[in-house]
JSON list of C-alpha atoms in Angstrom, two decimals:
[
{"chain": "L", "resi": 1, "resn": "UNK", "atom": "CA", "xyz": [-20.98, -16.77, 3.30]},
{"chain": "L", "resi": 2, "resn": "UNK", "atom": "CA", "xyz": [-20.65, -17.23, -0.47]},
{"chain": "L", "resi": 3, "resn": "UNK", "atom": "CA", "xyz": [-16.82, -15.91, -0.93]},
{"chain": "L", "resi": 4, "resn": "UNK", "atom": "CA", "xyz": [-16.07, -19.08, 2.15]},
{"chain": "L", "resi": 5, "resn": "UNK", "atom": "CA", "xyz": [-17.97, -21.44, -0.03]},
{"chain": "L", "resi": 6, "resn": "UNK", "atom": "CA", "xyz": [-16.41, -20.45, -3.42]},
{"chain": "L", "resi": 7, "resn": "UNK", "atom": "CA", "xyz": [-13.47, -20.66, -1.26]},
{"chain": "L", "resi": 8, "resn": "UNK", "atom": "CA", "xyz": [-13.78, -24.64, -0.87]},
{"chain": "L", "resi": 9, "resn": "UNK", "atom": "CA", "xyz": [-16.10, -25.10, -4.11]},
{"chain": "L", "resi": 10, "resn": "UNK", "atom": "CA", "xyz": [-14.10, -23.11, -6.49]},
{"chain": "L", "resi": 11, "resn": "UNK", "atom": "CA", "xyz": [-10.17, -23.49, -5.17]},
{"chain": "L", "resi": 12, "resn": "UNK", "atom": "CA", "xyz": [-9.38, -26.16, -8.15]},
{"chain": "L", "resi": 13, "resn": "UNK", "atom": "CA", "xyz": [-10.37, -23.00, -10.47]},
{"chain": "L", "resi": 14, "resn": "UNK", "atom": "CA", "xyz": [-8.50, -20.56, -8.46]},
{"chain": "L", "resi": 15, "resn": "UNK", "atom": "CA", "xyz": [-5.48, -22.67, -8.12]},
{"chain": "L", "resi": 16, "resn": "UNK", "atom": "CA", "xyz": [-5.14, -23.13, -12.68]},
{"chain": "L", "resi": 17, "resn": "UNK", "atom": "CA", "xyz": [-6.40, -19.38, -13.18]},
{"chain": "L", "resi": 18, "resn": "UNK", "atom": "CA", "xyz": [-3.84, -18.18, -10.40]},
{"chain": "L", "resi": 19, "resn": "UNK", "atom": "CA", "xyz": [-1.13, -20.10, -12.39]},
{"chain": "L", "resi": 20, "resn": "UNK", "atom": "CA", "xyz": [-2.16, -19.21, -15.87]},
{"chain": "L", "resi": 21, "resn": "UNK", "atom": "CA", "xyz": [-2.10, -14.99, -14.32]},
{"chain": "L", "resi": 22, "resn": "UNK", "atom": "CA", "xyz": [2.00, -15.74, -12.92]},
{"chain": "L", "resi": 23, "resn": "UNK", "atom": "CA", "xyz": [3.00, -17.38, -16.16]},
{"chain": "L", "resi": 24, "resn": "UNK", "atom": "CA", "xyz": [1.77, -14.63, -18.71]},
{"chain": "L", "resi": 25, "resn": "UNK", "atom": "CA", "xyz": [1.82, -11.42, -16.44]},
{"chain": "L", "resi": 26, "resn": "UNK", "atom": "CA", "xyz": [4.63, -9.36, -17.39]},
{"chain": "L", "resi": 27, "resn": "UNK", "atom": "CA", "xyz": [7.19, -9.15, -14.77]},
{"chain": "L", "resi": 28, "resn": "UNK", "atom": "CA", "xyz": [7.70, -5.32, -14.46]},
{"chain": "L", "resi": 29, "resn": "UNK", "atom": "CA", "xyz": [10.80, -3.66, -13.01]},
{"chain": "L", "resi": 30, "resn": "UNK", "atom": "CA", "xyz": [10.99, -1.60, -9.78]},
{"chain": "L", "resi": 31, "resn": "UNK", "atom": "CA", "xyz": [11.49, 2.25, -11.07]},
{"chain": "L", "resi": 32, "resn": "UNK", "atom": "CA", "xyz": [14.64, 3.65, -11.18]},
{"chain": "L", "resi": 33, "resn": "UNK", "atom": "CA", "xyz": [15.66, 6.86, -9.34]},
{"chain": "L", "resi": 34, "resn": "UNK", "atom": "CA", "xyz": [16.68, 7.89, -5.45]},
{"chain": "L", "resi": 35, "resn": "UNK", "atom": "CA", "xyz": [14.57, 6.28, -2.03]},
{"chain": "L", "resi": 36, "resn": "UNK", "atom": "CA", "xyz": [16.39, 9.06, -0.24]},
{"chain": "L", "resi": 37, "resn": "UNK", "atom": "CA", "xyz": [17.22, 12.47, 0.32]},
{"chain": "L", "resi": 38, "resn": "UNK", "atom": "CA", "xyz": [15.97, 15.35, 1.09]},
{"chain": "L", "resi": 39, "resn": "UNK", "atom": "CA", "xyz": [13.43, 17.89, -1.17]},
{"chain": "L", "resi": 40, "resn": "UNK", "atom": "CA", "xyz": [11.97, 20.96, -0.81]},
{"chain": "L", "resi": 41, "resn": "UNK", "atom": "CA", "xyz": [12.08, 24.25, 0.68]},
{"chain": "L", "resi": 42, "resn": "UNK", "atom": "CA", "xyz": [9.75, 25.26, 4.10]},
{"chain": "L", "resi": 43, "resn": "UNK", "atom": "CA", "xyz": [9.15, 24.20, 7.71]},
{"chain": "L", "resi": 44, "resn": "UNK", "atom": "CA", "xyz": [11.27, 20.63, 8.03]},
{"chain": "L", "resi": 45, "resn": "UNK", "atom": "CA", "xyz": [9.53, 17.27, 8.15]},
{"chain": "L", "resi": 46, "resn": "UNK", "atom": "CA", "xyz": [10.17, 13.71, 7.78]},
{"chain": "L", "resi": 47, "resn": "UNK", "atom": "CA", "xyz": [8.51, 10.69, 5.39]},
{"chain": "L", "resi": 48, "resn": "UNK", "atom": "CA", "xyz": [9.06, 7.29, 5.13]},
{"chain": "L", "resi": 49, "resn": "UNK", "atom": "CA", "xyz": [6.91, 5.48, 2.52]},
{"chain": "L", "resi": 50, "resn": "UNK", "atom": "CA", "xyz": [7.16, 1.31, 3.07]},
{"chain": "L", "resi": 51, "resn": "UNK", "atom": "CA", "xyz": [5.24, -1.64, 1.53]},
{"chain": "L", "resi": 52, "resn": "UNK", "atom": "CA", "xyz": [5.28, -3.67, -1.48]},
{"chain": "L", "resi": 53, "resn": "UNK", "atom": "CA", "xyz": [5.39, -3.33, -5.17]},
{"chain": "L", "resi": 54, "resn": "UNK", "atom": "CA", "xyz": [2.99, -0.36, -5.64]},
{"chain": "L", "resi": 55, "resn": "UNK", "atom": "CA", "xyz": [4.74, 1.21, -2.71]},
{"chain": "L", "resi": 56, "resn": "UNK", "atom": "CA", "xyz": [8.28, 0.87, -4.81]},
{"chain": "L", "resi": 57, "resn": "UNK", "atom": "CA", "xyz": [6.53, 2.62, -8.07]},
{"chain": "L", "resi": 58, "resn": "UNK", "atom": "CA", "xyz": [5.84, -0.57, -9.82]},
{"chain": "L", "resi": 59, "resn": "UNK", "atom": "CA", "xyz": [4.08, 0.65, -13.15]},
{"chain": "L", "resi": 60, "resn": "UNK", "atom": "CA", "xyz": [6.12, 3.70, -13.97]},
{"chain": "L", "resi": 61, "resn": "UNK", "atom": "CA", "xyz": [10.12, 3.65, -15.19]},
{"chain": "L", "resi": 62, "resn": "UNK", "atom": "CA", "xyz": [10.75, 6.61, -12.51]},
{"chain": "L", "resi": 63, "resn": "UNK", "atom": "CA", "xyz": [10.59, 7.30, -9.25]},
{"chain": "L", "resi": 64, "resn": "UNK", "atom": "CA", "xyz": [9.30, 10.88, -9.55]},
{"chain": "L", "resi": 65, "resn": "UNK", "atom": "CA", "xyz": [6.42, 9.64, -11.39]},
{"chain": "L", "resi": 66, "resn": "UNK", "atom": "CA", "xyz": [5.93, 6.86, -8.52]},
{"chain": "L", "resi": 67, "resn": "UNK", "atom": "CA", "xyz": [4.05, 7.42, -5.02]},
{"chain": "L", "resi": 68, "resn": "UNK", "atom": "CA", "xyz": [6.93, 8.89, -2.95]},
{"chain": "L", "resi": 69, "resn": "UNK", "atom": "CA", "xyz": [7.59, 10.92, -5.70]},
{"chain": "L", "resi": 70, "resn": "UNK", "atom": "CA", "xyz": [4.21, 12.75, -6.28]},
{"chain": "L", "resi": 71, "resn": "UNK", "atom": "CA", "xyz": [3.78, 13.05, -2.91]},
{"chain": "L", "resi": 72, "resn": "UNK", "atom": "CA", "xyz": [7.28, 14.59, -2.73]},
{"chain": "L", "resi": 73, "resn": "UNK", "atom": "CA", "xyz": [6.27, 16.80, -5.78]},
{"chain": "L", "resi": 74, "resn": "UNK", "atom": "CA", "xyz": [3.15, 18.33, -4.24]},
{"chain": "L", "resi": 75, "resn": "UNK", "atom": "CA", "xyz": [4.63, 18.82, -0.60]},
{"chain": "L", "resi": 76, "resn": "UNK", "atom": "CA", "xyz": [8.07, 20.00, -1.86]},
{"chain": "L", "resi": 77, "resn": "UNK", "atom": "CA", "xyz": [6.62, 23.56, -2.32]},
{"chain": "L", "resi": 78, "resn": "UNK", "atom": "CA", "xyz": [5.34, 23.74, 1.46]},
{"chain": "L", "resi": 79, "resn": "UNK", "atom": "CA", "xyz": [8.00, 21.60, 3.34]},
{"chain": "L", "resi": 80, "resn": "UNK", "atom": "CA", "xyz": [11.60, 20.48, 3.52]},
{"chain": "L", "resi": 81, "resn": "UNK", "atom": "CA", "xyz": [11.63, 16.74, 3.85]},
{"chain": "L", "resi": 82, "resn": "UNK", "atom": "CA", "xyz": [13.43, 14.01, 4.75]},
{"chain": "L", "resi": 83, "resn": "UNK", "atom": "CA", "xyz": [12.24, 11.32, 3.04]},
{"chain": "L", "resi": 84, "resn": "UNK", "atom": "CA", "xyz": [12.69, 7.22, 2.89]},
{"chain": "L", "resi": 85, "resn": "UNK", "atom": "CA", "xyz": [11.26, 4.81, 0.33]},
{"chain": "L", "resi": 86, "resn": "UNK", "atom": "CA", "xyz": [11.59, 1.17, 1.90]},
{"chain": "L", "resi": 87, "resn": "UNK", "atom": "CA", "xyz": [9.73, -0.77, -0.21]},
{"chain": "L", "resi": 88, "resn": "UNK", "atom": "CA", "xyz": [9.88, -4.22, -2.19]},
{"chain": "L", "resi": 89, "resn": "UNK", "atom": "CA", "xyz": [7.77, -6.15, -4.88]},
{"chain": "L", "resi": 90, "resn": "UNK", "atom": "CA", "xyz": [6.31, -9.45, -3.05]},
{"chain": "L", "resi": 91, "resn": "UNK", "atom": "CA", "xyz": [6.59, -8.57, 0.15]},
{"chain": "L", "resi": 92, "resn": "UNK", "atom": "CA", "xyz": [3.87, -8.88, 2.54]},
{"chain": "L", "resi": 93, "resn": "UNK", "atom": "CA", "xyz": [2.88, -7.63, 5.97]},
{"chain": "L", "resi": 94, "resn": "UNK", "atom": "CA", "xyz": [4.72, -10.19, 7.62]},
{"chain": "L", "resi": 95, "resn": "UNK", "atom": "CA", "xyz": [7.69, -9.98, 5.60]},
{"chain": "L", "resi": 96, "resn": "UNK", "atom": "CA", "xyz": [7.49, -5.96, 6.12]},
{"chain": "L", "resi": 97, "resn": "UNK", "atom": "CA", "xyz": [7.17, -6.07, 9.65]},
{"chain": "L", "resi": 98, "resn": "UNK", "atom": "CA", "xyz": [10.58, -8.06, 9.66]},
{"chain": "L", "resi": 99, "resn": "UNK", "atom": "CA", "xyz": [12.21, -5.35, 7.48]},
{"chain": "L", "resi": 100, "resn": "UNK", "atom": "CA", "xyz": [10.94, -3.02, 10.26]},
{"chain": "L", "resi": 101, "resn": "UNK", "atom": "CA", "xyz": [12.37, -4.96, 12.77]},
{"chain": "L", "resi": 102, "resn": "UNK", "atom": "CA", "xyz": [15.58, -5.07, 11.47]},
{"chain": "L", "resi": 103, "resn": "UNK", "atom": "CA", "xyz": [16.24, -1.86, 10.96]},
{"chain": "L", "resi": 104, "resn": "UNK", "atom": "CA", "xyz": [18.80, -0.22, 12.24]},
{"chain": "L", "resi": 105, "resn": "UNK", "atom": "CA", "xyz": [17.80, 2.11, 14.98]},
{"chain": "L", "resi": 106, "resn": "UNK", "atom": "CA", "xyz": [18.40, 6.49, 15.24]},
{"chain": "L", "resi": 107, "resn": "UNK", "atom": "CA", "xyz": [16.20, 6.93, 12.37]},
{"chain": "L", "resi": 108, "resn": "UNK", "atom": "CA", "xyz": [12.82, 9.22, 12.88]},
{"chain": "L", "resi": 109, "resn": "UNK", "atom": "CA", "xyz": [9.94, 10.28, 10.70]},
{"chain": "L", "resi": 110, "resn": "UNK", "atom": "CA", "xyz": [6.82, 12.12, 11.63]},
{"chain": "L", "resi": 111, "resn": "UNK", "atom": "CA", "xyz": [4.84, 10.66, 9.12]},
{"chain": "L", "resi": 112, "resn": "UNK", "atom": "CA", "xyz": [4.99, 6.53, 7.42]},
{"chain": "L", "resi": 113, "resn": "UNK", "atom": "CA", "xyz": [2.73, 5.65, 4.45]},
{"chain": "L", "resi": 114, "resn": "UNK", "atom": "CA", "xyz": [2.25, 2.30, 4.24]},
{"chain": "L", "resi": 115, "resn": "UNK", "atom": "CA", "xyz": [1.19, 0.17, 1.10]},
{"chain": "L", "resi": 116, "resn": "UNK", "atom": "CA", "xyz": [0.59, -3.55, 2.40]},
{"chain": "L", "resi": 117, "resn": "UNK", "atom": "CA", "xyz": [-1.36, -6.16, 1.55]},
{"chain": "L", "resi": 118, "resn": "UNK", "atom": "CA", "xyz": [-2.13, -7.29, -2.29]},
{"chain": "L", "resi": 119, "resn": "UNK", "atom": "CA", "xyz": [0.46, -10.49, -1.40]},
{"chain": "L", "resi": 120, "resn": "UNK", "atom": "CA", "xyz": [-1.48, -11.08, 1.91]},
{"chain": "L", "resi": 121, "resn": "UNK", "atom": "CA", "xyz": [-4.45, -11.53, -0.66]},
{"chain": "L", "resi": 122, "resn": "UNK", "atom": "CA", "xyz": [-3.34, -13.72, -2.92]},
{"chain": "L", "resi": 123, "resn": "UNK", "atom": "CA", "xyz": [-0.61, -15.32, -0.17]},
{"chain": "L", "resi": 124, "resn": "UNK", "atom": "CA", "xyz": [-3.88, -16.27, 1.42]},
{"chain": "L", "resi": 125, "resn": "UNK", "atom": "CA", "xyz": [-2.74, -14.10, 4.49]},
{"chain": "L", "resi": 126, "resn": "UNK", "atom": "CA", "xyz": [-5.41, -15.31, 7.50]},
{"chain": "L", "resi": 127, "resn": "UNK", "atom": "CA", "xyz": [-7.66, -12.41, 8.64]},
{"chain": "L", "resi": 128, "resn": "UNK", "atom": "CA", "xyz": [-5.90, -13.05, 12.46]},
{"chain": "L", "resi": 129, "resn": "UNK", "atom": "CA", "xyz": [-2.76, -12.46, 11.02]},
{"chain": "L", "resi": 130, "resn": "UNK", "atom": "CA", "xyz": [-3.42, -9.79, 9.01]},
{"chain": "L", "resi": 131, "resn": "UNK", "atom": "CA", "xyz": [-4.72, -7.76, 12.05]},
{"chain": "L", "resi": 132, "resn": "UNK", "atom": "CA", "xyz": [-1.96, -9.07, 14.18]},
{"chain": "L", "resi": 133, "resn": "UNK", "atom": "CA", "xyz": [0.79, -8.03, 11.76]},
{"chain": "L", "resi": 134, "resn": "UNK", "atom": "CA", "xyz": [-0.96, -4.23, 11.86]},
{"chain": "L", "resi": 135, "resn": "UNK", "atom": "CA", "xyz": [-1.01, -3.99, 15.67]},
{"chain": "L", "resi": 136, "resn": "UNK", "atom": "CA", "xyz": [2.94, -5.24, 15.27]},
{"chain": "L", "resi": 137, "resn": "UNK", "atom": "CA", "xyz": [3.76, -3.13, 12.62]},
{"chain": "L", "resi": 138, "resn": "UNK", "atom": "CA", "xyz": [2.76, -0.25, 14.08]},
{"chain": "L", "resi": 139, "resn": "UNK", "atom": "CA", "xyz": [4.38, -0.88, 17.57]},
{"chain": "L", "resi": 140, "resn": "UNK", "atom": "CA", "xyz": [7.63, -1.59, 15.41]},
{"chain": "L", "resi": 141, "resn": "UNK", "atom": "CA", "xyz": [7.49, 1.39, 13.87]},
{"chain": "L", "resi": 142, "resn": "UNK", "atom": "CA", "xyz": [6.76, 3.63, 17.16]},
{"chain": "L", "resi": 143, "resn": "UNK", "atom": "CA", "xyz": [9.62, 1.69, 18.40]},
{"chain": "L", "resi": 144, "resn": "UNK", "atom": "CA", "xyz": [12.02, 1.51, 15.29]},
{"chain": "L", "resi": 145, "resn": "UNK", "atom": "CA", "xyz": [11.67, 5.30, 14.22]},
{"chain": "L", "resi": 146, "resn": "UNK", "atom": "CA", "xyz": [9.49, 7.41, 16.82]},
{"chain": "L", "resi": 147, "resn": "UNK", "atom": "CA", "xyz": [6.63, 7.52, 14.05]},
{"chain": "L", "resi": 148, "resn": "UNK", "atom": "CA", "xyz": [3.84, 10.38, 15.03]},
{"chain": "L", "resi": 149, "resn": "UNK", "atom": "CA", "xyz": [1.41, 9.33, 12.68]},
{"chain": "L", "resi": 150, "resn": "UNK", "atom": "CA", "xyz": [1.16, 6.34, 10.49]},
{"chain": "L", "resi": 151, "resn": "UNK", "atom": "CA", "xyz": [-0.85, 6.38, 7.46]},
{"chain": "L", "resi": 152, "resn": "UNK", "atom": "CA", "xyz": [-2.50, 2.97, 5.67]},
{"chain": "L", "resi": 153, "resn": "UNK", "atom": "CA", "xyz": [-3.38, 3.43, 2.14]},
{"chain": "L", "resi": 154, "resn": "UNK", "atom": "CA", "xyz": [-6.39, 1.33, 0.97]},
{"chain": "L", "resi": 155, "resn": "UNK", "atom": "CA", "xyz": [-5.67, -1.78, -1.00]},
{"chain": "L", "resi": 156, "resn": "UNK", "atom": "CA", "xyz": [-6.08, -1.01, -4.61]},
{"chain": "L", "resi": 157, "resn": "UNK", "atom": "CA", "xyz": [-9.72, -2.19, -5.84]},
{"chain": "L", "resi": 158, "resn": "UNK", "atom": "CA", "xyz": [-8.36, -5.74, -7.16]},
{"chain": "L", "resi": 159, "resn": "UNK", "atom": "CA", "xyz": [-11.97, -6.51, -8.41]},
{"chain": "L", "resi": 160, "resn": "UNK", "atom": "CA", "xyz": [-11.09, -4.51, -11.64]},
{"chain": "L", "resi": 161, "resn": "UNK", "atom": "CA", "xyz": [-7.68, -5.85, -12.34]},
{"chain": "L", "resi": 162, "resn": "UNK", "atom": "CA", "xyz": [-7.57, -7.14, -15.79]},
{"chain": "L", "resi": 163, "resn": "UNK", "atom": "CA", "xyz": [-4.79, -9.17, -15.32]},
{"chain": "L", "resi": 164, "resn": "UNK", "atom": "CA", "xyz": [-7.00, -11.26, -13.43]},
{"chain": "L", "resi": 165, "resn": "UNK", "atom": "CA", "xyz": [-9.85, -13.43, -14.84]},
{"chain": "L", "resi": 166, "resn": "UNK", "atom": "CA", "xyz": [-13.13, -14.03, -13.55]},
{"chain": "L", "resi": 167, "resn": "UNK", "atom": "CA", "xyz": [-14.48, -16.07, -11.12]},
{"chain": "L", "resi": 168, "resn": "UNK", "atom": "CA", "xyz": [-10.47, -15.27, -9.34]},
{"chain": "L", "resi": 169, "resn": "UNK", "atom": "CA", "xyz": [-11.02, -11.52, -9.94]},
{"chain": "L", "resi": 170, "resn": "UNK", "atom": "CA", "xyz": [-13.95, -11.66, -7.69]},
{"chain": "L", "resi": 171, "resn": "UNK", "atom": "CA", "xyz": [-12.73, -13.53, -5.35]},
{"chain": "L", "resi": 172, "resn": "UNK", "atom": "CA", "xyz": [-9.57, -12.01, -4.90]},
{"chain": "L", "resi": 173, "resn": "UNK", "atom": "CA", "xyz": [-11.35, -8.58, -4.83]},
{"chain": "L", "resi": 174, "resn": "UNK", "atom": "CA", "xyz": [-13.81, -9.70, -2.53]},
{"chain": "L", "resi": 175, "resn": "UNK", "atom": "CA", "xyz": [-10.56, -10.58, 0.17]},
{"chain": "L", "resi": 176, "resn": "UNK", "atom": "CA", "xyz": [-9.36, -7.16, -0.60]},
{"chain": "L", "resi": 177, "resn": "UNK", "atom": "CA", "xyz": [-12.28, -5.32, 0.54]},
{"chain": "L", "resi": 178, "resn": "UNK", "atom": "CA", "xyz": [-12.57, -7.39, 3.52]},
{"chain": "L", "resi": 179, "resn": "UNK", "atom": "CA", "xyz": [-8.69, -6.73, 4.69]},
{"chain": "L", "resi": 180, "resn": "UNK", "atom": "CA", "xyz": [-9.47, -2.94, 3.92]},
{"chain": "L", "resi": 181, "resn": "UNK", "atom": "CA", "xyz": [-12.61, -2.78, 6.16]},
{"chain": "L", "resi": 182, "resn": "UNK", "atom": "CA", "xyz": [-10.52, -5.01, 8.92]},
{"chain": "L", "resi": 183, "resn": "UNK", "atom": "CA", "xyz": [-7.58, -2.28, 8.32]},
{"chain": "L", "resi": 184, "resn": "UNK", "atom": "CA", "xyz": [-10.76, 0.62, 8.82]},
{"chain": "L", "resi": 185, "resn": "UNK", "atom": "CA", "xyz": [-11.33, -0.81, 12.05]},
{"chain": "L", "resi": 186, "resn": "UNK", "atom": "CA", "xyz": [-8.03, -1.25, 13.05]},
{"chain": "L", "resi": 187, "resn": "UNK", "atom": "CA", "xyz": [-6.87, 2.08, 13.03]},
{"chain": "L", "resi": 188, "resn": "UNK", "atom": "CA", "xyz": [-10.12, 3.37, 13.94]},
{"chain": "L", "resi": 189, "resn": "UNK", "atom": "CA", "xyz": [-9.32, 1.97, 17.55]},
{"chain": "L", "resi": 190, "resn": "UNK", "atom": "CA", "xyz": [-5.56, 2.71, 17.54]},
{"chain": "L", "resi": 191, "resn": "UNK", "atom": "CA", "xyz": [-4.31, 6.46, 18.53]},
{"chain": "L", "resi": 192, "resn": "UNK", "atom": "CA", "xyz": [-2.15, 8.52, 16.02]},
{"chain": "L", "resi": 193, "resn": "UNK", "atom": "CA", "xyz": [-3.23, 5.75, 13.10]},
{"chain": "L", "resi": 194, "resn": "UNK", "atom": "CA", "xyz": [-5.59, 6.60, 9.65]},
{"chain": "L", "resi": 195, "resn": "UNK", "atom": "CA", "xyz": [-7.11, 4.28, 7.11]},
{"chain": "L", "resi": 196, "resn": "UNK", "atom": "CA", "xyz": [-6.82, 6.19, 3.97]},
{"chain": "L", "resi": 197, "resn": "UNK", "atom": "CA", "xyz": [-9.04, 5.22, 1.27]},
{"chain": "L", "resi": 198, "resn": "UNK", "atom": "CA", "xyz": [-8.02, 6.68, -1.53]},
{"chain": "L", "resi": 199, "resn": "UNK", "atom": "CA", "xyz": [-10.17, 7.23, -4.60]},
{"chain": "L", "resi": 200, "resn": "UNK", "atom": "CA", "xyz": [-9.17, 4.76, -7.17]},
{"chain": "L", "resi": 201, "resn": "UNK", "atom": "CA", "xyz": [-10.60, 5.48, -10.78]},
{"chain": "L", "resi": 202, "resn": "UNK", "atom": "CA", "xyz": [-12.53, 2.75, -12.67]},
{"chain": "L", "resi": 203, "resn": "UNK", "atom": "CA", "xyz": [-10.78, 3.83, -15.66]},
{"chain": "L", "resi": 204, "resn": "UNK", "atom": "CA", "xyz": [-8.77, 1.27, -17.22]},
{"chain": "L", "resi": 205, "resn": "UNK", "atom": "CA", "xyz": [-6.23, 3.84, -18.58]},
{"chain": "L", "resi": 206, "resn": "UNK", "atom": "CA", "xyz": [-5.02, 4.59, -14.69]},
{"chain": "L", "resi": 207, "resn": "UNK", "atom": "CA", "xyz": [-3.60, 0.44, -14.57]},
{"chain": "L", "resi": 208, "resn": "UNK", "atom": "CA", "xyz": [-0.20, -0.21, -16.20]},
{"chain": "L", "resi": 209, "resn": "UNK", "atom": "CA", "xyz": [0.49, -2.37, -18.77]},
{"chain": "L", "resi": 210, "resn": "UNK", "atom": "CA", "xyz": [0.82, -5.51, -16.56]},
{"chain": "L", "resi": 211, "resn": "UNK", "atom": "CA", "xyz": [-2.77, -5.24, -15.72]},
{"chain": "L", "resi": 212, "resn": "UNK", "atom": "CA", "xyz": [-2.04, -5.00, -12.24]},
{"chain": "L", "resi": 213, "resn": "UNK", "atom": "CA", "xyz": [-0.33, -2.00, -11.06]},
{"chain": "L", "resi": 214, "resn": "UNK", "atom": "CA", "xyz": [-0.58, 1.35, -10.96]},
{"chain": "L", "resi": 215, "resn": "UNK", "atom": "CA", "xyz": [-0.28, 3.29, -14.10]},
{"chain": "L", "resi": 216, "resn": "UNK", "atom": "CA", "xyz": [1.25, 7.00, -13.71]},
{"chain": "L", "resi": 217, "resn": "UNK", "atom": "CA", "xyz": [-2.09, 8.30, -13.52]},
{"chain": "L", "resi": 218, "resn": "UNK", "atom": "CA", "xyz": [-3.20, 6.83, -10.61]},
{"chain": "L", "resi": 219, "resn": "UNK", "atom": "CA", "xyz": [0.60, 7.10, -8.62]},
{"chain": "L", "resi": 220, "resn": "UNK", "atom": "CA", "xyz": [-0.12, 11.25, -9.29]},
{"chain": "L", "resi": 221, "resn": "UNK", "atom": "CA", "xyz": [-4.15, 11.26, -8.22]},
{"chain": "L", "resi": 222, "resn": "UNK", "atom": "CA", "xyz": [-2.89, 8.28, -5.35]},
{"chain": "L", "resi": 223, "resn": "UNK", "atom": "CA", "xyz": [0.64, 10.61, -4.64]},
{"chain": "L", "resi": 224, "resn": "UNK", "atom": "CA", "xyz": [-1.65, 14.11, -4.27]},
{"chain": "L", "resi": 225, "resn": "UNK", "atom": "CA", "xyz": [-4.57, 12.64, -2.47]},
{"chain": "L", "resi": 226, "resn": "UNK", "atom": "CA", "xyz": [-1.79, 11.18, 0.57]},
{"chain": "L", "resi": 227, "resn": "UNK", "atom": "CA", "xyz": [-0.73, 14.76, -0.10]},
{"chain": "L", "resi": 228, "resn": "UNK", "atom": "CA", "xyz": [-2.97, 16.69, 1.20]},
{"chain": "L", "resi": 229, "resn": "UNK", "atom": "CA", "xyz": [-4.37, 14.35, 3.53]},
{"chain": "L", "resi": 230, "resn": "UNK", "atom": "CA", "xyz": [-0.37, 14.44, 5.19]},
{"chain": "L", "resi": 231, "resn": "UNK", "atom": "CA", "xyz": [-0.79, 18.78, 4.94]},
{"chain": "L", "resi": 232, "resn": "UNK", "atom": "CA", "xyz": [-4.08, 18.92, 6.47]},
{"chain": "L", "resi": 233, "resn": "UNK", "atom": "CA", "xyz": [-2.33, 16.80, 9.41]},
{"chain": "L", "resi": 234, "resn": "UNK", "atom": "CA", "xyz": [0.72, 18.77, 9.72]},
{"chain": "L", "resi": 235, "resn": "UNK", "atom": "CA", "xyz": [-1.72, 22.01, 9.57]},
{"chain": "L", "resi": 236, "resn": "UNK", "atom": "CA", "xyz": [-3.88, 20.84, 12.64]},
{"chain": "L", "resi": 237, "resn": "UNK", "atom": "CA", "xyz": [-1.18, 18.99, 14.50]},
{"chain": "L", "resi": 238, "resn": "UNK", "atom": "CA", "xyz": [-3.24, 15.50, 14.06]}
]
């Protein structure tokens, strides 16, 4: 009840702090480095890692220093993989679910990580269309590339963002935690689908300099966490 009233009480405040946040946030670059190949040396499996901004690296110059690339770095020693980063700053669940759509088809991964949804919170994405665009993402992606098991990573806790002022830090951390519980249900009701909440620090030294994106720290604890969460899978045959 009181984040719907701030909603209507506080949106002239929102509106000026969200504008003041766009104009002096710095505008940091994608990482350089590959979003394909293949890596490591064991039993052969296949990864494609899709979202926005955090799931292109955003935060770190590299890509081995990113979230494909930890995760790469940890399950290189156990696996061969085939691996896919598809992945752009801005985009949001809708506009990922059209990049799904339109790719081309013959492609197949056993396992998709997906980092969605900070641009659904502050695009003001409806809670019926966030839901909707899960249930059509993850058809798309059974359909588009034969996916096994499909992975969502946890919004990042957007309540300590220091880019973002106060009373729109709240607020925009308060949507945040309501699209990850509505992503926990979700995929608690759909087969061969896991909410994964991953363990983000309150440490200040884990953001990047932007205030707002991972720092290198939390790509490697965020990069081995999805690690051996995807091993234990592989392991039992989830």
């Amino acid at each position: 009840m009181l984040y719907q009233v701030a909603s209507v009480l506080l949106s002239p405040i929102f509106f000026v702090q969200g504008k003041y946040v766009r104009r002096v946030t710095p505008k940091l670059p994608e990482p350089d480095g590959p979003r394909h190949g293949v890596v490591g040396l064991g039993e052969p499996i296949s990864l494609l890692v899709i979202g926005d901004s955090a799931a292109a690296g955003v935060g770190v110059e590299y890509q081995q220093h990113a979230l494909a690339g930890n995760i790469l770095n940890i399950l290189g020693s156990r696996y061969e993989i085939s691996w896919k980063l598809m992945a752009k700053t801005g985009d949001t669940s809708t506009q990922l679910l059209d990049k799904i759509r339109n790719s081309a088809l013959g492609e197949t991964y056993d396992t998709v990580i997906i980092s969605i949804g900070v641009n659904d919170v502050t695009g003001l994405t409806s809670a019926k269309s966030w839901t909707n665009n899960l249930d059509l993402i993850t058809r798309a992606l059974h359909e588009k590339f034969t996916a096994k098991r499909i992975l969502f990573s946890s919004l990042p806790p957007m309540h300590l963002f220091p880019a973002l002022p106060h009373p729109l830090r709240w607020w925009l951390g308060t949507r945040a935690k309501q699209l990850n519980e509505l992503a926990r249900q979700f995929c608690k009701h759909t087969p061969n689908c896991y909410f994964i909440s991953v363990p983000y620090p309150l440490d200040q030294r884990f953001v990047a300099a932007d205030g707002f994106h991972p720092g290198a720290p939390a790509y490697q604890l965020w990069g081995e966490y999805i690690a051996e969460i995807m091993h234990e899978h592989l392991t039992k045959n989830i």
